Coordinates of C-alpha atoms in Angstrom, one line a residue:
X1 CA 0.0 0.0 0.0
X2 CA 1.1 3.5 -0.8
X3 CA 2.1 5.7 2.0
X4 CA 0.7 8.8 1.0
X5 CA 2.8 10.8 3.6
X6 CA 5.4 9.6 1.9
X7 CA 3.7 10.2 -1.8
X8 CA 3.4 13.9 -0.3
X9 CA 6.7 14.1 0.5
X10 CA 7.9 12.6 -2.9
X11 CA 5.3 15.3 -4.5
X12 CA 6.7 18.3 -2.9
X13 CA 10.1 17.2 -3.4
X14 CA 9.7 17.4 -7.0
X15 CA 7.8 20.5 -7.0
X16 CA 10.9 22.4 -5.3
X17 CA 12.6 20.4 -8.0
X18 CA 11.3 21.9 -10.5
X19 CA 10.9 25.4 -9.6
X20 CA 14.6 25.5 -8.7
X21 CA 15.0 24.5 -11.9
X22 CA 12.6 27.1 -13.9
X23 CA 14.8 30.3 -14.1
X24 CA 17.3 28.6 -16.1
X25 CA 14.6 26.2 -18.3
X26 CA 13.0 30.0 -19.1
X27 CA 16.9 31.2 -20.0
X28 CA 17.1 28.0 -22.4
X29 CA 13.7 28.7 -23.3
X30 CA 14.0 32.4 -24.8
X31 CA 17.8 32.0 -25.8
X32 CA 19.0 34.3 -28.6
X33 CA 19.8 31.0 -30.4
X34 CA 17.0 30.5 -31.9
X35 CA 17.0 34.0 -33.4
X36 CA 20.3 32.9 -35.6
X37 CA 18.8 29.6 -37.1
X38 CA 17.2 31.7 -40.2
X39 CA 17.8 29.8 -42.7
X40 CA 19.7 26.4 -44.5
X41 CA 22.7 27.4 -43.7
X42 CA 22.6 28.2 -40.1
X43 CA 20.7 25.3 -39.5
X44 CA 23.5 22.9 -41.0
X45 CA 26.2 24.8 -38.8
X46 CA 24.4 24.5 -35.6
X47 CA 23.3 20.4 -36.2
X48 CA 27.6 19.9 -36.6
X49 CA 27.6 20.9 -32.7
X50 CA 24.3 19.9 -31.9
X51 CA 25.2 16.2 -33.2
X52 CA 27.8 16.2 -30.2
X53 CA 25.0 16.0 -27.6
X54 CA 23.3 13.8 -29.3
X55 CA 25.7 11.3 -28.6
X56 CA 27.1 12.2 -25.4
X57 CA 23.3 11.6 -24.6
X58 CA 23.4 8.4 -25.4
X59 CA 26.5 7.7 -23.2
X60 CA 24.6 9.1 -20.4
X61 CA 21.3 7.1 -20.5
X62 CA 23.6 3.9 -21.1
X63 CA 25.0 5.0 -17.7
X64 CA 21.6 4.9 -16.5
X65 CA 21.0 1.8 -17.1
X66 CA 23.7 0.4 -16.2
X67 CA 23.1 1.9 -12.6
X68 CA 19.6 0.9 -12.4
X69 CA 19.2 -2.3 -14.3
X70 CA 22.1 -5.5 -13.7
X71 CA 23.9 -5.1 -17.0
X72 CA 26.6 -7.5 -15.4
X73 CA 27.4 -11.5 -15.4
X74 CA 26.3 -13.3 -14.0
X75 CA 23.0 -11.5 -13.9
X76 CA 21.3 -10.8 -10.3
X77 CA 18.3 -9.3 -9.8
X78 CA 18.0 -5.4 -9.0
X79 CA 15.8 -4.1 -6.5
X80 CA 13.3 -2.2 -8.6
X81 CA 12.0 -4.0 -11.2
X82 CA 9.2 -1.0 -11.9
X83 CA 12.7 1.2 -12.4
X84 CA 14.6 -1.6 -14.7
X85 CA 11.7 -1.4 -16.9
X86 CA 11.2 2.6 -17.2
X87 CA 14.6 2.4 -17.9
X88 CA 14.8 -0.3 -20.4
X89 CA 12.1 1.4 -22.7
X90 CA 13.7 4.4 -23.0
X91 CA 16.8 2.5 -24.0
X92 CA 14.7 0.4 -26.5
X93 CA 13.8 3.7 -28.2
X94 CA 16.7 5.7 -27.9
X95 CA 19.2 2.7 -29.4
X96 CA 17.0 0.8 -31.6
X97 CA 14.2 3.0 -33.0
X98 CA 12.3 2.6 -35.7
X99 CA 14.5 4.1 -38.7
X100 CA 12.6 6.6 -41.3
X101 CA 13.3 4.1 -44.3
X102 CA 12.6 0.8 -42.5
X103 CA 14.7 -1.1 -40.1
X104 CA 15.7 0.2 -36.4
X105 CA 18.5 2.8 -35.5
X106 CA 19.4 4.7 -32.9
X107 CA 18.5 8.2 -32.9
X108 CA 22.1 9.4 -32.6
X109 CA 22.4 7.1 -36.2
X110 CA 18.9 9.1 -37.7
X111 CA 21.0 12.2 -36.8
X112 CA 23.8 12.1 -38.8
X113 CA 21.9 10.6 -41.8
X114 CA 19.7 13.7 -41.4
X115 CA 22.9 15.6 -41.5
X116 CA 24.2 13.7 -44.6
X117 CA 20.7 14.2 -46.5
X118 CA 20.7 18.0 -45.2
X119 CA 24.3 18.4 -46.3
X120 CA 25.8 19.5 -42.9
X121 CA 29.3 18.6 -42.6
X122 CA 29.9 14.9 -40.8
X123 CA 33.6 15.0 -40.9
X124 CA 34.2 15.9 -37.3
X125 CA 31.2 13.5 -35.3
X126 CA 32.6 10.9 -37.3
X127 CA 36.5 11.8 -36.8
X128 CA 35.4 11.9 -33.0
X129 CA 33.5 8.6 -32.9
X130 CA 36.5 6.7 -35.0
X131 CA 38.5 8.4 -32.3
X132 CA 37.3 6.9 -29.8
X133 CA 36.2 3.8 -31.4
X134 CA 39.7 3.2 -32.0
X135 CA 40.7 3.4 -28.4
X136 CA 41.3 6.8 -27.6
X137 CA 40.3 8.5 -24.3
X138 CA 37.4 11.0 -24.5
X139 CA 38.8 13.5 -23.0
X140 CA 41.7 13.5 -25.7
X141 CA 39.5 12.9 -29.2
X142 CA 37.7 16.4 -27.5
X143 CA 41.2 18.3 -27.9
X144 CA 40.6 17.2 -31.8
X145 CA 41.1 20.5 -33.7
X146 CA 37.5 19.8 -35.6
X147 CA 35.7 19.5 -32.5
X148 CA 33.5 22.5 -32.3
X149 CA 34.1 25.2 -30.0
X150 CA 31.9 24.3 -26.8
X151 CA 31.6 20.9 -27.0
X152 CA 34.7 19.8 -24.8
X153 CA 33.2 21.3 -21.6
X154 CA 29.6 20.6 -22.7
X155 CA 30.7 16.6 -22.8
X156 CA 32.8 17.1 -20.2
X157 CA 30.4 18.3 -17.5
X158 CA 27.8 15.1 -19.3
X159 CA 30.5 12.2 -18.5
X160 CA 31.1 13.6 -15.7
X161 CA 27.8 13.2 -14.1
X162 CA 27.4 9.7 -15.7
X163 CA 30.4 8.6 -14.4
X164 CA 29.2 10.0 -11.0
X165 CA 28.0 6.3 -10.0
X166 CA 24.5 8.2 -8.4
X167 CA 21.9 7.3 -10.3
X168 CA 19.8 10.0 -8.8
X169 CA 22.2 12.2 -10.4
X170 CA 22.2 10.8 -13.5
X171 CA 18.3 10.4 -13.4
X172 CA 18.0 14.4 -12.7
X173 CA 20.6 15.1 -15.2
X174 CA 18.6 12.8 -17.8
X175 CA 15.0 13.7 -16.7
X176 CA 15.6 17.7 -16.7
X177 CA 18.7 18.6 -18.3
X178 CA 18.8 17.3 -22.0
X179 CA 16.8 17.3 -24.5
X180 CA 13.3 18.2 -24.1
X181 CA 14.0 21.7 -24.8
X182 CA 15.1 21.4 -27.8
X183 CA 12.7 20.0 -29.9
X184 CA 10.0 22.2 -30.0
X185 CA 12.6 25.5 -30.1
X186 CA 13.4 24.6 -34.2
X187 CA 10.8 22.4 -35.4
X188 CA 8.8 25.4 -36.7
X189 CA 11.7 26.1 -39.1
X190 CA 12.3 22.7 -39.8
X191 CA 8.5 22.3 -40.8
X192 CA 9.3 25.6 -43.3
X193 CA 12.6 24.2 -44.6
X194 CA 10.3 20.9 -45.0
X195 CA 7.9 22.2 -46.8
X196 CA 10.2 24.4 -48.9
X197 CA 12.8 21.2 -50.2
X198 CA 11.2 18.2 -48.4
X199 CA 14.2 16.0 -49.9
X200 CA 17.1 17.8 -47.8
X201 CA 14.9 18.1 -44.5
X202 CA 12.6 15.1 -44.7
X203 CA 14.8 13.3 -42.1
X204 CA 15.2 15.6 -39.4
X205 CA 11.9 16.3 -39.3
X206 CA 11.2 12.6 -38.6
X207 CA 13.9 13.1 -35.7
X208 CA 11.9 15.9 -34.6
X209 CA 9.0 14.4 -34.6
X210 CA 10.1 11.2 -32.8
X211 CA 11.5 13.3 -30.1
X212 CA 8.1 15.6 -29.9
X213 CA 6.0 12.5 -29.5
X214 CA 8.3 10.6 -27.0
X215 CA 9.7 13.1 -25.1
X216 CA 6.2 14.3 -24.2
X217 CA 4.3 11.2 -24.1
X218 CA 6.4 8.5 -22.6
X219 CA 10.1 9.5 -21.9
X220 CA 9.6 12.6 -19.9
X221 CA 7.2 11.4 -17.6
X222 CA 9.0 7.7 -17.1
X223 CA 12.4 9.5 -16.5
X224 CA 10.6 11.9 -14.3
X225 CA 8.8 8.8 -12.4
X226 CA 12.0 7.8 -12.1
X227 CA 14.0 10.2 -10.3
X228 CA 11.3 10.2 -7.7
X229 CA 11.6 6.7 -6.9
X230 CA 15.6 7.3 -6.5
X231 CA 15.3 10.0 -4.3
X232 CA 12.3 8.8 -2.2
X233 CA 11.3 11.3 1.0
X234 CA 15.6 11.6 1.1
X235 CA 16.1 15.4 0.9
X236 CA 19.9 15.3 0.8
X237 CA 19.3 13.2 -2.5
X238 CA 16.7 15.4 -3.9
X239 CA 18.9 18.5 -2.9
X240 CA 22.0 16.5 -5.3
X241 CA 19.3 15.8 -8.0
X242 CA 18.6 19.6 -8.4
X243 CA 23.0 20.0 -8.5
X244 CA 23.1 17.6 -11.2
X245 CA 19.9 19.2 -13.6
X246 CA 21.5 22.4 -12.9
X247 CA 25.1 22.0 -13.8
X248 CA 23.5 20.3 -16.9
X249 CA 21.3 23.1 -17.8
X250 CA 24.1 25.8 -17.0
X251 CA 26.3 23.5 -19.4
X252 CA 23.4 24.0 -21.9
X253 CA 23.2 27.1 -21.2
X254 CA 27.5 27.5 -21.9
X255 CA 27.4 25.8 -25.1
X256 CA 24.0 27.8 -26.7
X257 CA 26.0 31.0 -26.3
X258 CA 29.1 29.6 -27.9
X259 CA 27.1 28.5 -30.9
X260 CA 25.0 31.9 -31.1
X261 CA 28.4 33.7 -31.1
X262 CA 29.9 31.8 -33.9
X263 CA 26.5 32.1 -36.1
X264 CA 25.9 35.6 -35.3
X265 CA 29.5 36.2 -36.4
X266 CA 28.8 33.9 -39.6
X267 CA 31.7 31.3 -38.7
X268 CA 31.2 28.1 -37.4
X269 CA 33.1 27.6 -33.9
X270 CA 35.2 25.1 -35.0
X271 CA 36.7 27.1 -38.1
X272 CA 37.6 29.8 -35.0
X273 CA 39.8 27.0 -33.4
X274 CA 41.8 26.3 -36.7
X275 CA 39.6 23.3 -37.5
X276 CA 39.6 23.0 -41.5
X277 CA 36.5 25.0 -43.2
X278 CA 33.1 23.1 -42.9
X279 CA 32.4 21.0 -46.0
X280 CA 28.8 21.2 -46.9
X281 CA 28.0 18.0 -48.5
X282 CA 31.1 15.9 -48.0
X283 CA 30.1 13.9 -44.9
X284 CA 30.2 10.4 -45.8
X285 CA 27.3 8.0 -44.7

């Protein structure tokens, strides 16, 4: 039976949650960054940075599970098998969703083929990746000259928190700090751009609208459900879950005005840092 002292508790908890967290949700929110993506071209230039978070995302739900679920052997049994499976769905989505052309991909892998069909440059995600693939550190492939400017702290502060070994952490971080902002903040434009040449856009607006529908109808909530069930009626755990939501919105926050800078100056970040130019059209798939 539910202790609804408890459930009050766990209710209020997330309410003080939440507001903590709604000055800088309304900073994300209203960010001059939006203003700058006006066109093709702007659009391209922020999805080569953009594409970075999309898979340090990744790295951080796979933390996630790996905190809440037994991703060991042998196998044992977690405690919360109500959590394992909140957790598992998301993964089943965010690694293995249904791909726009048939078949199952994750959306990290949609992204870059929207990038390919869009034309935005590929070169440095999949430099990166290889990187690391190949056995390089993270921290290392991020001092890669092509790495946009930004993205080492942004990853950084993400790894960080998924290497924290908290799951409430990681939860708060997941739940509140990534990407349900995003969606809706561009999807008007990519609707336009859509409309406008379907062929080059067709694909990120499927991304879009994947996230749209997920985000709001299942993930949200389930990772929301979730970090209430790790932090329970324990306020010093719901004090570190604001901590970790925070840093990951200010990190947000650090990385939108590095991209706005470099569009509003009409050069891509990485270009600033000596990279080579951006190649529009030459990412390979």
């Amino acid at each position: 039976m539910i202790d609804r002292q408890e459930l009050a508790m766990v209710g209020e908890a997330r309410e003080e949650l939440e507001l903590a967290l709604a000055p800088l949700r309304e900073r994300l929110m209203s960010h001059p960054l939006y203003g700058c993506l006006r066109d093709e071209r702007t659009l391209r230039l922020f999805m080569q940075t953009h594409v970075f978070a999309v898979w340090d995302f990744q790295s951080l739900l796979k933390a996630l599970q790996g905190l809440v679920t037994c991703v060991d052997v042998p196998w044992l049994p977690t405690a919360d098998p109500e959590a394992r499976r909140l957790v598992n769905e998301i993964v089943l989505d965010e690694e293995s969703d249904q791909a726009p052309g048939g078949g199952y991909l994750s959306h990290f892998e949609i992204y870059l083929e929207a990038m390919r069909e869009c034309g935005a440059d590929t070169d440095p995600i999949r430099s990166f990746v290889g990187s690391v693939r190949g056995g390089t550190a993270v921290d290392d492939a991020l001092d890669e000259p092509t790495v946009p400017s930004g993205i080492r702290s942004f990853v950084s502060t993400t790894l960080a928190i998924a290497r924290s070994g908290q799951a409430h952490r990681v939860a708060a971080a997941f739940a509140y700090g990534r990407e349900e902002v995003i969606p809706a903040m561009f999807s008007l434009l990519v609707e336009r751009l859509s409309t406008v040449s379907p062929r080059s856009w067709e694909t990120l607006r499927y991304y879009l609208d994947r996230h749209i529908g997920k985000d709001s109808e299942e993930h949200g909530p389930q990772a929301k459900l979730l970090v209430c069930k790790l932090c329970g009626k324990d306020q010093t755990l719901w004090s570190e879950a604001i901590g970790a939501a925070q840093t990951s919105l200010d990190a947000r926050l650090r990385l939108w005005d590095e991209v706005a800078t470099s569009l509003a100056g009409g050069k891509h970040g990485a270009a600033r840092r000596g990279a080579r130019p951006s190649k529009t059209g030459s990412g390979s798939s």
